[in-house]
């Protein structure tokens, strides 16, 4: 078989043309990452936004940044309950009553022991858990796993209207200490223990 389309000894111009044809092959092209392609697309389309001529050119970037921040805020807002239902280490259920089979009495005992030992964080958390567990035991709340501190407070408010404000503040404090890493002192833990005593009465 004789190949006639490609000269065996191409001249300078023919060699250049053959090389250019070869280098146009897609296998020689650089592959851009998805981020680079997205950035290029934004750059190509952003100037096309119809903004009045008297506005500075960077206004379109500010508008785009604002839209992205709003989208991020919506996503974080939508995910907040899911985050609250996970433990502080992110590995499992994180509701108020996340320990199966622990009674209100057990939580109260642990809260008192923690208070005596000076562990005010544990005392506050277990005292609020005693409130929730006691409400479940007295059938004021249905036994539902993963219930958040705020869900406990909102559910108990109609049943215990005189404690509604205290329950809401206690739920905020529980979340701040458990999820936000806020510090608490003896007074905060004592108030939570007193709330448990009032609700249990």
C-alpha atoms as a printed R data frame, in Angstrom:
    type eleno elety resid chain resno       x      y      z
1   ATOM     1    CA   UNK     A     1   0.000  0.000  0.000
2   ATOM     2    CA   UNK     A     2   1.385  3.375 -0.989
3   ATOM     3    CA   UNK     A     3   0.509  6.522  0.998
4   ATOM     4    CA   UNK     A     4   0.349  9.479 -1.323
5   ATOM     5    CA   UNK     A     5  -1.230 12.177  0.888
6   ATOM     6    CA   UNK     A     6   1.805 12.864  3.122
7   ATOM     7    CA   UNK     A     7   5.133 13.718  1.520
8   ATOM     8    CA   UNK     A     8   8.067 11.744  2.838
9   ATOM     9    CA   UNK     A     9  10.244 14.838  2.970
10  ATOM    10    CA   UNK     A    10   7.933 17.862  3.395
11  ATOM    11    CA   UNK     A    11   9.256 21.323  2.708
12  ATOM    12    CA   UNK     A    12   9.294 23.976  5.413
13  ATOM    13    CA   UNK     A    13   5.776 25.358  4.790
14  ATOM    14    CA   UNK     A    14   4.233 21.904  4.484
15  ATOM    15    CA   UNK     A    15   5.922 20.773  7.738
16  ATOM    16    CA   UNK     A    16   4.566 23.864  9.535
17  ATOM    17    CA   UNK     A    17   1.045 23.192  8.241
18  ATOM    18    CA   UNK     A    18   1.207 19.523  9.286
19  ATOM    19    CA   UNK     A    19   2.450 20.469 12.756
20  ATOM    20    CA   UNK     A    20  -0.308 23.081 13.201
21  ATOM    21    CA   UNK     A    21  -2.926 20.539 12.114
22  ATOM    22    CA   UNK     A    22  -1.553 18.012 14.590
23  ATOM    23    CA   UNK     A    23  -1.514 20.503 17.462
24  ATOM    24    CA   UNK     A    24  -5.163 21.418 16.820
25  ATOM    25    CA   UNK     A    25  -6.077 17.913 17.956
26  ATOM    26    CA   UNK     A    26  -8.179 18.155 21.191
27  ATOM    27    CA   UNK     A    27  -5.847 15.759 22.982
28  ATOM    28    CA   UNK     A    28  -3.195 18.523 23.003
29  ATOM    29    CA   UNK     A    29  -5.525 21.162 24.456
30  ATOM    30    CA   UNK     A    30  -5.239 22.190 28.094
31  ATOM    31    CA   UNK     A    31  -8.159 21.041 30.195
32  ATOM    32    CA   UNK     A    32  -9.526 23.852 32.358
33  ATOM    33    CA   UNK     A    33 -10.890 23.058 35.773
34  ATOM    34    CA   UNK     A    34 -14.552 23.577 36.543
35  ATOM    35    CA   UNK     A    35 -13.669 26.579 38.707
36  ATOM    36    CA   UNK     A    36 -11.740 28.249 35.878
37  ATOM    37    CA   UNK     A    37 -14.586 27.612 33.431
38  ATOM    38    CA   UNK     A    38 -17.139 29.011 35.909
39  ATOM    39    CA   UNK     A    39 -14.958 32.069 36.491
40  ATOM    40    CA   UNK     A    40 -14.605 32.601 32.740
41  ATOM    41    CA   UNK     A    41 -18.377 32.279 32.295
42  ATOM    42    CA   UNK     A    42 -19.032 34.853 35.030
43  ATOM    43    CA   UNK     A    43 -16.502 37.235 33.495
44  ATOM    44    CA   UNK     A    44 -18.046 36.800 30.052
45  ATOM    45    CA   UNK     A    45 -21.625 37.345 31.210
46  ATOM    46    CA   UNK     A    46 -21.317 39.818 34.068
47  ATOM    47    CA   UNK     A    47 -20.601 42.879 31.913
48  ATOM    48    CA   UNK     A    48 -23.793 42.037 30.009
49  ATOM    49    CA   UNK     A    49 -25.872 43.074 33.024
50  ATOM    50    CA   UNK     A    50 -27.847 46.132 32.015
51  ATOM    51    CA   UNK     A    51 -26.847 48.703 34.600
52  ATOM    52    CA   UNK     A    52 -27.304 52.435 34.089
53  ATOM    53    CA   UNK     A    53 -24.240 54.071 32.594
54  ATOM    54    CA   UNK     A    54 -23.801 56.411 35.567
55  ATOM    55    CA   UNK     A    55 -23.075 53.495 37.937
56  ATOM    56    CA   UNK     A    56 -19.459 52.407 38.411
57  ATOM    57    CA   UNK     A    57 -18.387 49.209 36.660
58  ATOM    58    CA   UNK     A    58 -17.759 47.388 39.969
59  ATOM    59    CA   UNK     A    59 -21.448 47.684 40.913
60  ATOM    60    CA   UNK     A    60 -22.241 44.461 39.071
61  ATOM    61    CA   UNK     A    61 -19.687 42.624 41.232
62  ATOM    62    CA   UNK     A    62 -21.225 44.040 44.403
63  ATOM    63    CA   UNK     A    63 -24.687 42.921 43.266
64  ATOM    64    CA   UNK     A    64 -23.374 39.432 42.478
65  ATOM    65    CA   UNK     A    65 -21.635 39.236 45.868
66  ATOM    66    CA   UNK     A    66 -24.845 40.283 47.616
67  ATOM    67    CA   UNK     A    67 -26.853 37.629 45.796
68  ATOM    68    CA   UNK     A    68 -24.299 34.961 46.732
69  ATOM    69    CA   UNK     A    69 -24.353 36.043 50.400
70  ATOM    70    CA   UNK     A    70 -28.149 35.887 50.471
71  ATOM    71    CA   UNK     A    71 -28.065 32.407 48.919
72  ATOM    72    CA   UNK     A    72 -25.526 31.279 51.535
73  ATOM    73    CA   UNK     A    73 -27.678 32.706 54.345
74  ATOM    74    CA   UNK     A    74 -30.735 30.827 53.039
75  ATOM    75    CA   UNK     A    75 -28.797 27.543 52.925
76  ATOM    76    CA   UNK     A    76 -27.439 28.019 56.458
77  ATOM    77    CA   UNK     A    77 -30.883 28.988 57.783
78  ATOM    78    CA   UNK     A    78 -32.445 25.906 56.194
79  ATOM    79    CA   UNK     A    79 -29.748 23.640 57.664
80  ATOM    80    CA   UNK     A    80 -29.843 25.023 61.222
81  ATOM    81    CA   UNK     A    81 -32.325 22.476 62.595
82  ATOM    82    CA   UNK     A    82 -30.363 19.611 61.113
83  ATOM    83    CA   UNK     A    83 -27.208 20.984 62.716
84  ATOM    84    CA   UNK     A    84 -28.941 21.338 66.088
85  ATOM    85    CA   UNK     A    85 -30.051 17.726 65.974
86  ATOM    86    CA   UNK     A    86 -26.448 16.573 65.787
87  ATOM    87    CA   UNK     A    87 -24.113 16.411 68.735
88  ATOM    88    CA   UNK     A    88 -21.402 19.012 69.207
89  ATOM    89    CA   UNK     A    89 -18.886 16.612 67.694
90  ATOM    90    CA   UNK     A    90 -21.104 16.258 64.603
91  ATOM    91    CA   UNK     A    91 -21.364 12.497 64.940
92  ATOM    92    CA   UNK     A    92 -24.823 11.471 65.906
93  ATOM    93    CA   UNK     A    93 -28.054 12.466 67.430
94  ATOM    94    CA   UNK     A    94 -27.917 15.657 69.388
95  ATOM    95    CA   UNK     A    95 -31.395 16.219 70.726
96  ATOM    96    CA   UNK     A    96 -31.980 17.274 74.312
97  ATOM    97    CA   UNK     A    97 -32.731 13.683 75.308
98  ATOM    98    CA   UNK     A    98 -30.015 11.958 73.319
99  ATOM    99    CA   UNK     A    99 -29.403  9.188 75.863
100 ATOM   100    CA   UNK     A   100 -31.960  6.403 75.633
101 ATOM   101    CA   UNK     A   101 -33.266  5.067 78.920
102 ATOM   102    CA   UNK     A   102 -32.112  7.947 81.135
103 ATOM   103    CA   UNK     A   103 -34.852  9.168 83.472
104 ATOM   104    CA   UNK     A   104 -35.492 12.653 84.803
105 ATOM   105    CA   UNK     A   105 -34.290 11.436 88.203
106 ATOM   106    CA   UNK     A   106 -31.016 10.259 86.638
107 ATOM   107    CA   UNK     A   107 -30.518 13.633 84.955
108 ATOM   108    CA   UNK     A   108 -31.273 15.477 88.207
109 ATOM   109    CA   UNK     A   109 -28.786 13.326 90.124
110 ATOM   110    CA   UNK     A   110 -26.115 13.938 87.475
111 ATOM   111    CA   UNK     A   111 -26.841 17.677 87.505
112 ATOM   112    CA   UNK     A   112 -26.469 17.821 91.299
113 ATOM   113    CA   UNK     A   113 -23.237 15.796 91.177
114 ATOM   114    CA   UNK     A   114 -21.840 18.075 88.468
115 ATOM   115    CA   UNK     A   115 -22.829 21.155 90.486
116 ATOM   116    CA   UNK     A   116 -21.085 19.767 93.560
117 ATOM   117    CA   UNK     A   117 -17.985 18.989 91.484
118 ATOM   118    CA   UNK     A   118 -17.967 22.528 90.048
119 ATOM   119    CA   UNK     A   119 -18.779 21.396 86.494
120 ATOM   120    CA   UNK     A   120 -21.386 24.077 85.857
121 ATOM   121    CA   UNK     A   121 -21.639 23.298 82.147
122 ATOM   122    CA   UNK     A   122 -22.669 19.673 82.769
123 ATOM   123    CA   UNK     A   123 -24.984 20.757 85.604
124 ATOM   124    CA   UNK     A   124 -26.818 23.231 83.350
125 ATOM   125    CA   UNK     A   125 -27.177 20.756 80.471
126 ATOM   126    CA   UNK     A   126 -28.381 17.879 82.657
127 ATOM   127    CA   UNK     A   127 -30.812 20.134 84.533
128 ATOM   128    CA   UNK     A   128 -32.467 21.118 81.239
129 ATOM   129    CA   UNK     A   129 -32.515 17.474 80.185
130 ATOM   130    CA   UNK     A   130 -34.274 16.711 83.487
131 ATOM   131    CA   UNK     A   131 -36.935 19.291 82.551
132 ATOM   132    CA   UNK     A   132 -37.495 17.576 79.190
133 ATOM   133    CA   UNK     A   133 -37.361 14.016 80.554
134 ATOM   134    CA   UNK     A   134 -39.740 14.909 83.386
135 ATOM   135    CA   UNK     A   135 -42.199 16.391 80.884
136 ATOM   136    CA   UNK     A   136 -42.066 13.183 78.834
137 ATOM   137    CA   UNK     A   137 -42.564 11.041 81.954
138 ATOM   138    CA   UNK     A   138 -45.590 13.138 82.979
139 ATOM   139    CA   UNK     A   139 -46.996 12.873 79.404
140 ATOM   140    CA   UNK     A   140 -46.679 16.628 78.843
141 ATOM   141    CA   UNK     A   141 -44.466 15.821 75.838
142 ATOM   142    CA   UNK     A   142 -44.552 12.856 73.519
143 ATOM   143    CA   UNK     A   143 -41.332 10.790 73.543
144 ATOM   144    CA   UNK     A   144 -39.725 11.952 70.298
145 ATOM   145    CA   UNK     A   145 -35.993 11.479 69.682
146 ATOM   146    CA   UNK     A   146 -33.970 14.395 68.382
147 ATOM   147    CA   UNK     A   147 -36.206 17.078 69.913
148 ATOM   148    CA   UNK     A   148 -34.337 20.387 70.213
149 ATOM   149    CA   UNK     A   149 -34.266 22.572 73.299
150 ATOM   150    CA   UNK     A   150 -36.474 25.147 71.589
151 ATOM   151    CA   UNK     A   151 -38.986 22.491 70.588
152 ATOM   152    CA   UNK     A   152 -39.192 21.450 74.241
153 ATOM   153    CA   UNK     A   153 -39.763 25.058 75.342
154 ATOM   154    CA   UNK     A   154 -42.390 25.764 72.655
155 ATOM   155    CA   UNK     A   155 -44.247 22.512 73.374
156 ATOM   156    CA   UNK     A   156 -44.309 23.124 77.135
157 ATOM   157    CA   UNK     A   157 -45.307 26.812 76.940
158 ATOM   158    CA   UNK     A   158 -49.078 26.166 76.518
159 ATOM   159    CA   UNK     A   159 -49.043 23.577 79.325
160 ATOM   160    CA   UNK     A   160 -46.922 25.711 81.682
161 ATOM   161    CA   UNK     A   161 -47.726 29.318 80.666
162 ATOM   162    CA   UNK     A   162 -46.261 30.780 83.880
163 ATOM   163    CA   UNK     A   163 -42.873 29.260 82.938
164 ATOM   164    CA   UNK     A   164 -42.991 30.020 79.183
165 ATOM   165    CA   UNK     A   165 -40.450 32.868 79.329
166 ATOM   166    CA   UNK     A   166 -38.128 30.959 81.644
167 ATOM   167    CA   UNK     A   167 -38.310 27.895 79.375
168 ATOM   168    CA   UNK     A   168 -37.471 29.992 76.296
169 ATOM   169    CA   UNK     A   169 -34.474 31.576 78.053
170 ATOM   170    CA   UNK     A   170 -33.373 28.153 79.312
171 ATOM   171    CA   UNK     A   171 -33.556 26.727 75.771
172 ATOM   172    CA   UNK     A   172 -31.415 29.611 74.475
173 ATOM   173    CA   UNK     A   173 -28.895 29.005 77.240
174 ATOM   174    CA   UNK     A   174 -28.849 25.238 76.616
175 ATOM   175    CA   UNK     A   175 -28.083 25.822 72.916
176 ATOM   176    CA   UNK     A   176 -25.467 28.481 73.667
177 ATOM   177    CA   UNK     A   177 -23.636 26.213 76.103
178 ATOM   178    CA   UNK     A   178 -23.997 22.936 74.229
179 ATOM   179    CA   UNK     A   179 -23.545 24.050 70.625
180 ATOM   180    CA   UNK     A   180 -21.961 27.472 70.913
181 ATOM   181    CA   UNK     A   181 -19.389 26.562 73.531
182 ATOM   182    CA   UNK     A   182 -20.531 29.426 75.786
183 ATOM   183    CA   UNK     A   183 -19.254 29.370 79.337
184 ATOM   184    CA   UNK     A   184 -21.609 29.205 82.277
185 ATOM   185    CA   UNK     A   185 -21.123 29.823 85.947
186 ATOM   186    CA   UNK     A   186 -22.678 28.531 89.128
187 ATOM   187    CA   UNK     A   187 -25.533 31.047 88.932
188 ATOM   188    CA   UNK     A   188 -26.604 29.895 85.442
189 ATOM   189    CA   UNK     A   189 -26.541 26.245 86.497
190 ATOM   190    CA   UNK     A   190 -28.440 27.078 89.708
191 ATOM   191    CA   UNK     A   191 -31.179 28.881 87.735
192 ATOM   192    CA   UNK     A   192 -31.573 25.833 85.487
193 ATOM   193    CA   UNK     A   193 -31.853 23.526 88.511
194 ATOM   194    CA   UNK     A   194 -34.482 25.834 90.029
195 ATOM   195    CA   UNK     A   195 -36.452 25.796 86.767
196 ATOM   196    CA   UNK     A   196 -36.415 21.991 86.855
197 ATOM   197    CA   UNK     A   197 -37.700 22.017 90.446
198 ATOM   198    CA   UNK     A   198 -40.541 24.412 89.555
199 ATOM   199    CA   UNK     A   199 -41.563 22.466 86.435
200 ATOM   200    CA   UNK     A   200 -41.444 19.134 88.290
201 ATOM   201    CA   UNK     A   201 -43.652 20.427 91.139
